[in-house]
Tab-separated table of N, CA, C and O in Angstrom:
chain	number	residue	atom	x	y	z
B	72	MET	N	73.924	160.949	292.008
B	72	MET	CA	74.942	161.805	292.547
B	72	MET	C	76.131	160.957	292.985
B	72	MET	O	75.983	159.817	293.362
B	73	ASN	N	77.297	161.568	292.966
B	73	ASN	CA	78.474	160.782	293.315
B	73	ASN	C	78.575	160.598	294.818
B	73	ASN	O	78.110	161.403	295.596
B	74	SER	N	79.208	159.528	295.221
B	74	SER	CA	79.362	159.248	296.639
B	74	SER	C	80.759	159.629	297.111
B	74	SER	O	81.068	159.479	298.274
B	75	ARG	N	81.587	160.109	296.192
B	75	ARG	CA	82.932	160.521	296.559
B	75	ARG	C	82.888	161.918	297.158
B	75	ARG	O	81.864	162.568	297.180
B	76	SER	N	84.044	162.382	297.611
B	76	SER	CA	84.092	163.681	298.274
B	76	SER	C	84.294	164.844	297.309
B	76	SER	O	84.260	165.989	297.724
B	77	GLU	N	84.494	164.586	296.000
B	77	GLU	CA	84.695	165.673	295.060
B	77	GLU	C	83.431	166.516	294.933
B	77	GLU	O	82.328	166.020	295.048
B	78	VAL	N	83.636	167.783	294.681
B	78	VAL	CA	82.531	168.698	294.462
B	78	VAL	C	82.624	169.154	293.017
B	78	VAL	O	83.676	169.580	292.557
B	79	TYR	N	81.528	169.047	292.285
B	79	TYR	CA	81.500	169.371	290.863
B	79	TYR	C	80.565	170.538	290.596
B	79	TYR	O	79.717	170.872	291.416
B	80	ARG	N	80.706	171.103	289.401
B	80	ARG	CA	79.728	172.088	288.964
B	80	ARG	C	78.384	171.373	288.825
B	80	ARG	O	78.332	170.170	288.602
B	81	LYS	N	77.318	172.132	288.950
B	81	LYS	CA	75.977	171.561	288.884
B	81	LYS	C	75.271	172.020	287.614
B	81	LYS	O	75.486	173.119	287.130
B	82	GLU	N	74.425	171.137	287.104
B	82	GLU	CA	73.576	171.464	285.970
B	82	GLU	C	72.140	171.277	286.429
B	82	GLU	O	71.781	170.228	286.963
B	83	PHE	N	71.331	172.312	286.210
B	83	PHE	CA	69.937	172.315	286.636
B	83	PHE	C	69.059	172.483	285.404
B	83	PHE	O	69.243	173.407	284.617
B	84	ILE	N	68.118	171.570	285.245
B	84	ILE	CA	67.199	171.594	284.110
B	84	ILE	C	65.782	171.521	284.668
B	84	ILE	O	65.511	170.748	285.582
B	85	PHE	N	64.898	172.337	284.105
B	85	PHE	CA	63.521	172.328	284.592
B	85	PHE	C	62.541	172.420	283.427
B	85	PHE	O	62.887	172.845	282.328
B	86	ASP	N	61.321	172.024	283.707
B	86	ASP	CA	60.238	172.113	282.735
B	86	ASP	C	59.037	172.708	283.450
B	86	ASP	O	58.733	172.347	284.583
B	87	ILE	N	58.374	173.626	282.792
B	87	ILE	CA	57.234	174.331	283.368
B	87	ILE	C	55.921	173.723	282.879
B	87	ILE	O	55.775	173.390	281.706
B	88	ASP	N	54.981	173.590	283.779
B	88	ASP	CA	53.612	173.212	283.427
B	88	ASP	C	52.946	174.481	282.903
B	88	ASP	O	52.657	175.408	283.672
B	89	THR	N	52.737	174.547	281.604
B	89	THR	CA	52.251	175.786	280.988
B	89	THR	C	50.861	176.185	281.496
B	89	THR	O	50.591	177.367	281.683
B	90	LYS	N	50.003	175.222	281.724
B	90	LYS	CA	48.651	175.544	282.208
B	90	LYS	C	48.707	176.161	283.604
B	90	LYS	O	48.026	177.149	283.878
B	91	GLN	N	49.512	175.573	284.469
B	91	GLN	CA	49.655	176.125	285.820
B	91	GLN	C	50.343	177.488	285.767
B	91	GLN	O	49.992	178.401	286.511
B	92	GLY	N	51.331	177.628	284.892
B	92	GLY	CA	52.020	178.902	284.733
B	92	GLY	C	51.069	180.004	284.296
B	92	GLY	O	51.120	181.128	284.805
B	93	ASP	N	50.213	179.675	283.342
B	93	ASP	CA	49.203	180.644	282.897
B	93	ASP	C	48.253	180.994	284.040
B	93	ASP	O	47.873	182.149	284.216
B	94	ARG	N	47.900	179.996	284.808
B	94	ARG	CA	46.961	180.202	285.922
B	94	ARG	C	47.543	181.112	287.000
B	94	ARG	O	46.882	182.035	287.465
B	95	TYR	N	48.774	180.849	287.406
B	95	TYR	CA	49.357	181.576	288.532
B	95	TYR	C	50.116	182.849	288.144
B	95	TYR	O	50.266	183.748	288.958
B	96	PHE	N	50.629	182.912	286.914
B	96	PHE	CA	51.455	184.051	286.519
B	96	PHE	C	50.855	184.866	285.374
B	96	PHE	O	51.478	185.807	284.910
B	97	GLY	N	49.682	184.464	284.911
B	97	GLY	CA	49.071	185.169	283.779
B	97	GLY	C	49.572	184.631	282.457
B	97	GLY	O	48.834	184.558	281.493
B	98	SER	N	50.821	184.254	282.414
B	98	SER	CA	51.443	183.578	281.265
B	98	SER	C	52.636	182.798	281.785
B	98	SER	O	53.444	183.327	282.551
B	99	TYR	N	52.750	181.549	281.375
B	99	TYR	CA	53.880	180.728	281.823
B	99	TYR	C	55.212	181.333	281.403
B	99	TYR	O	56.240	181.112	282.035
B	100	ARG	N	55.195	182.147	280.343
B	100	ARG	CA	56.435	182.749	279.842
B	100	ARG	C	57.064	183.719	280.851
B	100	ARG	O	58.238	184.018	280.766
B	101	LYS	N	56.289	184.207	281.788
B	101	LYS	CA	56.809	185.121	282.805
B	101	LYS	C	57.729	184.406	283.801
B	101	LYS	O	58.507	185.053	284.497
B	102	ILE	N	57.619	183.094	283.866
B	102	ILE	CA	58.408	182.323	284.830
B	102	ILE	C	59.874	182.246	284.415
B	102	ILE	O	60.771	182.342	285.261
B	103	TYR	N	60.135	182.093	283.138
B	103	TYR	CA	61.508	181.893	282.667
B	103	TYR	C	62.449	183.041	283.046
B	103	TYR	O	63.553	182.785	283.550
B	104	PRO	N	62.049	184.310	282.854
B	104	PRO	CA	62.959	185.383	283.260
B	104	PRO	C	63.157	185.466	284.774
B	104	PRO	O	64.225	185.877	285.236
B	105	ILE	N	62.170	185.067	285.545
B	105	ILE	CA	62.311	185.059	287.005
B	105	ILE	C	63.404	184.073	287.403
B	105	ILE	O	64.313	184.396	288.170
B	106	ILE	N	63.314	182.867	286.858
B	106	ILE	CA	64.304	181.835	287.183
B	106	ILE	C	65.666	182.221	286.622
B	106	ILE	O	66.695	182.073	287.290
B	107	HIS	N	65.688	182.750	285.405
B	107	HIS	CA	66.953	183.156	284.785
B	107	HIS	C	67.671	184.204	285.637
B	107	HIS	O	68.863	184.071	285.929
B	108	LYS	N	66.943	185.231	286.032
B	108	LYS	CA	67.553	186.298	286.838
B	108	LYS	C	68.100	185.734	288.150
B	108	LYS	O	69.217	186.065	288.566
B	109	TYR	N	67.345	184.891	288.789
B	109	TYR	CA	67.757	184.328	290.072
B	109	TYR	C	69.004	183.446	289.915
B	109	TYR	O	69.963	183.582	290.681
B	110	LEU	N	68.986	182.560	288.931
B	110	LEU	CA	70.123	181.650	288.767
B	110	LEU	C	71.389	182.392	288.338
B	110	LEU	O	72.473	182.106	288.850
B	111	THR	N	71.269	183.330	287.409
B	111	THR	CA	72.468	184.050	286.968
B	111	THR	C	73.028	184.905	288.103
B	111	THR	O	74.247	185.057	288.228
B	112	LYS	N	72.152	185.443	288.934
B	112	LYS	CA	72.596	186.208	290.104
B	112	LYS	C	73.344	185.313	291.100
B	112	LYS	O	74.186	185.788	291.854
B	113	ASN	N	73.048	184.024	291.070
B	113	ASN	CA	73.631	183.086	292.026
B	113	ASN	C	74.658	182.139	291.403
B	113	ASN	O	74.834	181.010	291.864
B	114	GLY	N	75.324	182.590	290.337
B	114	GLY	CA	76.474	181.853	289.830
B	114	GLY	C	76.185	180.798	288.784
B	114	GLY	O	76.978	179.867	288.623
B	115	PHE	N	75.104	180.932	288.041
B	115	PHE	CA	74.780	180.006	286.964
B	115	PHE	C	74.739	180.744	285.634
B	115	PHE	O	74.561	181.958	285.596
B	116	TYR	N	74.901	180.009	284.559
B	116	TYR	CA	74.700	180.569	283.227
B	116	TYR	C	73.817	179.610	282.454
B	116	TYR	O	73.782	178.410	282.725
B	117	ARG	N	73.085	180.177	281.503
B	117	ARG	CA	72.158	179.349	280.727
B	117	ARG	C	72.914	178.646	279.610
B	117	ARG	O	73.623	179.276	278.832
B	118	ILE	N	72.731	177.345	279.524
B	118	ILE	CA	73.307	176.564	278.438
B	118	ILE	C	72.411	176.715	277.216
B	118	ILE	O	72.860	177.018	276.117
B	119	GLU	N	71.134	176.475	277.439
B	119	GLU	CA	70.103	176.630	276.408
B	119	GLU	C	68.750	176.461	277.067
B	119	GLU	O	68.635	175.781	278.089
B	120	GLY	N	67.752	177.098	276.519
B	120	GLY	CA	66.383	176.931	277.029
B	120	GLY	C	66.305	177.025	278.535
B	120	GLY	O	66.650	178.034	279.126
B	121	SER	N	65.889	175.959	279.155
B	121	SER	CA	65.748	175.932	280.611
B	121	SER	C	66.795	175.022	281.249
B	121	SER	O	66.519	174.315	282.212
B	122	ALA	N	67.999	175.060	280.709
B	122	ALA	CA	69.134	174.306	281.260
B	122	ALA	C	70.213	175.289	281.687
B	122	ALA	O	70.639	176.140	280.908
B	123	TYR	N	70.634	175.177	282.942
B	123	TYR	CA	71.617	176.081	283.524
B	123	TYR	C	72.761	175.282	284.135
B	123	TYR	O	72.559	174.166	284.606
B	124	ARG	N	73.934	175.897	284.142
B	124	ARG	CA	75.122	175.256	284.705
B	124	ARG	C	75.818	176.242	285.633
B	124	ARG	O	75.925	177.429	285.326
B	125	SER	N	76.310	175.737	286.753
B	125	SER	CA	77.020	176.608	287.692
B	125	SER	C	78.397	176.947	287.137
B	125	SER	O	79.033	176.134	286.465
B	126	LEU	N	78.825	178.162	287.424
B	126	LEU	CA	80.152	178.602	286.985
B	126	LEU	C	81.251	177.915	287.788
B	126	LEU	O	82.331	177.655	287.275
B	127	GLU	N	80.963	177.638	289.039
B	127	GLU	CA	81.935	177.045	289.955
B	127	GLU	C	81.376	175.769	290.564
B	127	GLU	O	80.158	175.599	290.641
B	128	PRO	N	82.249	174.889	291.036
B	128	PRO	CA	81.761	173.707	291.752
B	128	PRO	C	80.977	174.124	292.997
B	128	PRO	O	81.260	175.157	293.601
B	129	MET	N	79.982	173.329	293.344
B	129	MET	CA	79.211	173.591	294.557
B	129	MET	C	78.653	172.283	295.083
B	129	MET	O	78.415	171.344	294.325
B	130	LYS	N	78.456	172.244	296.361
B	130	LYS	CA	77.833	171.076	296.969
B	130	LYS	C	76.350	171.060	296.635
B	130	LYS	O	75.732	172.111	296.454
B	131	ARG	N	75.807	169.880	296.572
B	131	ARG	CA	74.385	169.723	296.284
B	131	ARG	C	73.532	170.469	297.302
B	131	ARG	O	72.544	171.114	296.960
B	132	GLU	N	73.926	170.427	298.562
B	132	GLU	CA	73.174	171.097	299.617
B	132	GLU	C	73.103	172.604	299.373
B	132	GLU	O	72.086	173.237	299.658
B	133	ARG	N	74.185	173.180	298.856
B	133	ARG	CA	74.170	174.620	298.565
B	133	ARG	C	73.138	174.923	297.482
B	133	ARG	O	72.368	175.876	297.587
B	134	PHE	N	73.135	174.103	296.422
B	134	PHE	CA	72.140	174.328	295.373
B	134	PHE	C	70.730	174.195	295.933
B	134	PHE	O	69.858	174.999	295.620
B	135	LEU	N	70.497	173.178	296.752
B	135	LEU	CA	69.157	172.970	297.301
B	135	LEU	C	68.720	174.147	298.172
B	135	LEU	O	67.551	174.532	298.153
B	136	ARG	N	69.652	174.754	298.902
B	136	ARG	CA	69.309	175.962	299.676
B	136	ARG	C	68.920	177.107	298.741
B	136	ARG	O	67.944	177.819	298.989
B	137	LEU	N	69.689	177.282	297.662
B	137	LEU	CA	69.367	178.324	296.680
B	137	LEU	C	67.996	178.090	296.066
B	137	LEU	O	67.190	179.014	295.926
B	138	PHE	N	67.739	176.855	295.690
B	138	PHE	CA	66.476	176.511	295.043
B	138	PHE	C	65.305	176.708	296.009
B	138	PHE	O	64.261	177.252	295.644
B	139	ARG	N	65.475	176.292	297.256
B	139	ARG	CA	64.433	176.472	298.262
B	139	ARG	C	64.123	177.957	298.441
B	139	ARG	O	62.959	178.358	298.533
B	140	LYS	N	65.167	178.785	298.452
B	140	LYS	CA	64.971	180.226	298.601
B	140	LYS	C	64.186	180.793	297.414
B	140	LYS	O	63.281	181.612	297.590
B	141	LEU	N	64.515	180.353	296.202
B	141	LEU	CA	63.774	180.787	295.016
B	141	LEU	C	62.302	180.414	295.138
B	141	LEU	O	61.416	181.226	294.863
B	142	LEU	N	62.024	179.192	295.555
B	142	LEU	CA	60.632	178.751	295.696
B	142	LEU	C	59.890	179.558	296.760
B	142	LEU	O	58.718	179.900	296.589
B	143	LYS	N	60.575	179.885	297.853
B	143	LYS	CA	59.943	180.679	298.916
B	143	LYS	C	59.696	182.113	298.466
B	143	LYS	O	58.678	182.711	298.825
B	144	GLU	N	60.635	182.673	297.708
B	144	GLU	CA	60.528	184.068	297.284
B	144	GLU	C	59.564	184.278	296.122
B	144	GLU	O	59.169	185.407	295.843
B	145	THR	N	59.198	183.201	295.437
B	145	THR	CA	58.328	183.311	294.259
B	145	THR	C	57.058	182.507	294.513
B	145	THR	O	56.999	181.310	294.238
B	146	PRO	N	56.036	183.166	295.060
B	146	PRO	CA	54.791	182.453	295.368
B	146	PRO	C	54.246	181.699	294.151
B	146	PRO	O	54.256	182.212	293.037
B	147	ASN	N	53.812	180.481	294.385
B	147	ASN	CA	53.178	179.596	293.406
B	147	ASN	C	54.136	179.024	292.361
B	147	ASN	O	53.701	178.281	291.487
B	148	LEU	N	55.416	179.336	292.437
B	148	LEU	CA	56.360	178.768	291.467
B	148	LEU	C	56.381	177.251	291.553
B	148	LEU	O	56.387	176.564	290.527
B	149	ALA	N	56.372	176.717	292.749
B	149	ALA	CA	56.401	175.262	292.916
B	149	ALA	C	55.216	174.593	292.224
B	149	ALA	O	55.341	173.484	291.709
B	150	GLU	N	54.073	175.282	292.193
B	150	GLU	CA	52.882	174.740	291.531
B	150	GLU	C	53.071	174.630	290.021
B	150	GLU	O	52.361	173.888	289.358
B	151	CYS	N	54.012	175.391	289.485
B	151	CYS	CA	54.190	175.479	288.031
B	151	CYS	C	55.344	174.648	287.492
B	151	CYS	O	55.493	174.523	286.276
B	152	ILE	N	56.142	174.105	288.374
B	152	ILE	CA	57.284	173.308	287.918
B	152	ILE	C	56.836	171.867	287.742
B	152	ILE	O	56.382	171.227	288.678
B	153	LYS	N	56.969	171.396	286.499
B	153	LYS	CA	56.537	170.045	286.167
B	153	LYS	C	57.652	169.032	286.418
B	153	LYS	O	57.420	167.939	286.892
B	154	GLU	N	58.875	169.411	286.080
B	154	GLU	CA	60.002	168.482	286.141
B	154	GLU	C	61.270	169.254	286.465
B	154	GLU	O	61.456	170.376	285.987
B	155	THR	N	62.135	168.698	287.306
B	155	THR	CA	63.437	169.297	287.591
B	155	THR	C	64.481	168.208	287.692
B	155	THR	O	64.187	167.093	288.135
B	156	HIS	N	65.690	168.552	287.267
B	156	HIS	CA	66.820	167.620	287.367
B	156	HIS	C	68.056	168.394	287.781
B	156	HIS	O	68.293	169.498	287.288
B	157	LEU	N	68.833	167.799	288.659
B	157	LEU	CA	70.111	168.360	289.067
B	157	LEU	C	71.171	167.306	288.780
B	157	LEU	O	71.047	166.166	289.226
B	158	SER	N	72.186	167.698	288.031
B	158	SER	CA	73.255	166.764	287.661
B	158	SER	C	74.596	167.360	288.021
B	158	SER	O	74.739	168.572	288.169
B	159	GLU	N	75.582	166.494	288.122
B	159	GLU	CA	76.948	166.936	288.346
B	159	GLU	C	77.692	166.943	287.024
B	159	GLU	O	77.613	165.983	286.257
B	160	VAL	N	78.396	168.033	286.773
B	160	VAL	CA	79.141	168.171	285.527
B	160	VAL	C	80.580	167.761	285.800
B	160	VAL	O	81.325	168.476	286.471
B	161	ILE	N	80.954	166.598	285.285
B	161	ILE	CA	82.310	166.106	285.468
B	161	ILE	C	83.168	166.520	284.278
B	161	ILE	O	84.248	167.050	284.434
B	162	ASP	N	82.674	166.306	283.097
B	162	ASP	CA	83.352	166.715	281.863
B	162	ASP	C	82.343	167.429	280.976
B	162	ASP	O	81.163	167.097	280.968
B	163	ASP	N	82.833	168.369	280.215
B	163	ASP	CA	81.959	169.128	279.325
B	163	ASP	C	82.714	169.366	278.031
B	163	ASP	O	83.779	169.979	278.046
B	164	TYR	N	82.200	168.862	276.948
B	164	TYR	CA	82.843	169.003	275.651
B	164	TYR	C	81.855	169.607	274.660
B	164	TYR	O	80.758	169.100	274.498
B	165	SER	N	82.271	170.673	274.016
B	165	SER	CA	81.444	171.246	272.970
B	165	SER	C	81.617	170.415	271.703
B	165	SER	O	82.742	170.080	271.324
B	166	LEU	N	80.520	170.108	271.056
B	166	LEU	CA	80.552	169.371	269.799
B	166	LEU	C	80.248	170.276	268.614
B	166	LEU	O	80.045	169.805	267.496
B	167	ASN	N	80.262	171.585	268.837
B	167	ASN	CA	79.939	172.530	267.768
B	167	ASN	C	80.885	172.412	266.579
B	167	ASN	O	80.452	172.436	265.427
B	168	GLU	N	82.174	172.282	266.833
B	168	GLU	CA	83.138	172.155	265.739
B	168	GLU	C	82.912	170.846	264.970
B	168	GLU	O	83.000	170.806	263.749
B	169	TYR	N	82.596	169.793	265.687
B	169	TYR	CA	82.304	168.509	265.064
B	169	TYR	C	81.105	168.627	264.125
B	169	TYR	O	81.141	168.160	262.987
B	170	VAL	N	80.061	169.289	264.584
B	170	VAL	CA	78.859	169.474	263.773
B	170	VAL	C	79.171	170.336	262.554
B	170	VAL	O	78.739	170.034	261.433
B	171	ALA	N	79.947	171.398	262.745
B	171	ALA	CA	80.307	172.280	261.625
B	171	ALA	C	81.085	171.513	260.567
B	171	ALA	O	80.837	171.673	259.369
B	172	ASN	N	82.016	170.674	260.986
B	172	ASN	CA	82.777	169.865	260.025
B	172	ASN	C	81.885	168.873	259.302
B	172	ASN	O	82.048	168.627	258.109
B	173	PHE	N	80.925	168.309	260.016
B	173	PHE	CA	79.981	167.380	259.399
B	173	PHE	C	79.150	168.095	258.336
B	173	PHE	O	78.936	167.572	257.239
B	174	LYS	N	78.701	169.310	258.634
B	174	LYS	CA	77.926	170.087	257.673
B	174	LYS	C	78.738	170.374	256.413
B	174	LYS	O	78.232	170.251	255.295
B	175	LYS	N	80.016	170.727	256.582
B	175	LYS	CA	80.879	171.016	255.445
B	175	LYS	C	81.024	169.779	254.562
B	175	LYS	O	80.952	169.868	253.341
B	176	LYS	N	81.229	168.626	255.186
B	176	LYS	CA	81.395	167.378	254.421
B	176	LYS	C	80.109	167.021	253.670
B	176	LYS	O	80.135	166.571	252.551
B	177	ALA	N	78.977	167.220	254.338
B	177	ALA	CA	77.685	166.904	253.718
B	177	ALA	C	77.410	167.799	252.507
B	177	ALA	O	76.867	167.359	251.511
B	178	LYS	N	77.790	169.073	252.601
B	178	LYS	CA	77.568	170.008	251.499
B	178	LYS	C	78.481	169.736	250.321
B	178	LYS	O	78.129	170.008	249.188
B	179	SER	N	79.660	169.187	250.582
B	179	SER	CA	80.617	168.955	249.485
B	179	SER	C	80.316	167.694	248.695
B	179	SER	O	80.930	167.451	247.675
B	180	LYS	N	79.374	166.911	249.145
B	180	LYS	CA	79.024	165.668	248.439
B	180	LYS	C	78.150	165.943	247.250
B	180	LYS	O	77.402	166.806	247.102
């Protein structure tokens, strides 16, 4: 995390322990919509899979309060989370156009 005073958008990535998810939720797949609904309600959008980014800059402490509330409101969720990462988004560049151009060049060969 940065030590400067700037506040950046946050990126949150998580991984679920499928065995624990099956044990506590009947199916680990039930966890993803719970987290999705909570994060989107609280100013995040899904980048892909289990990676989310905040729409607006926020302090790390604010995210941690949100995350703590999610864990408290969802019994046994903490038991099912295998890995989590919180990052600061300083720059964000889509490479989709770059990939599309690469595909076009590859096909024309």
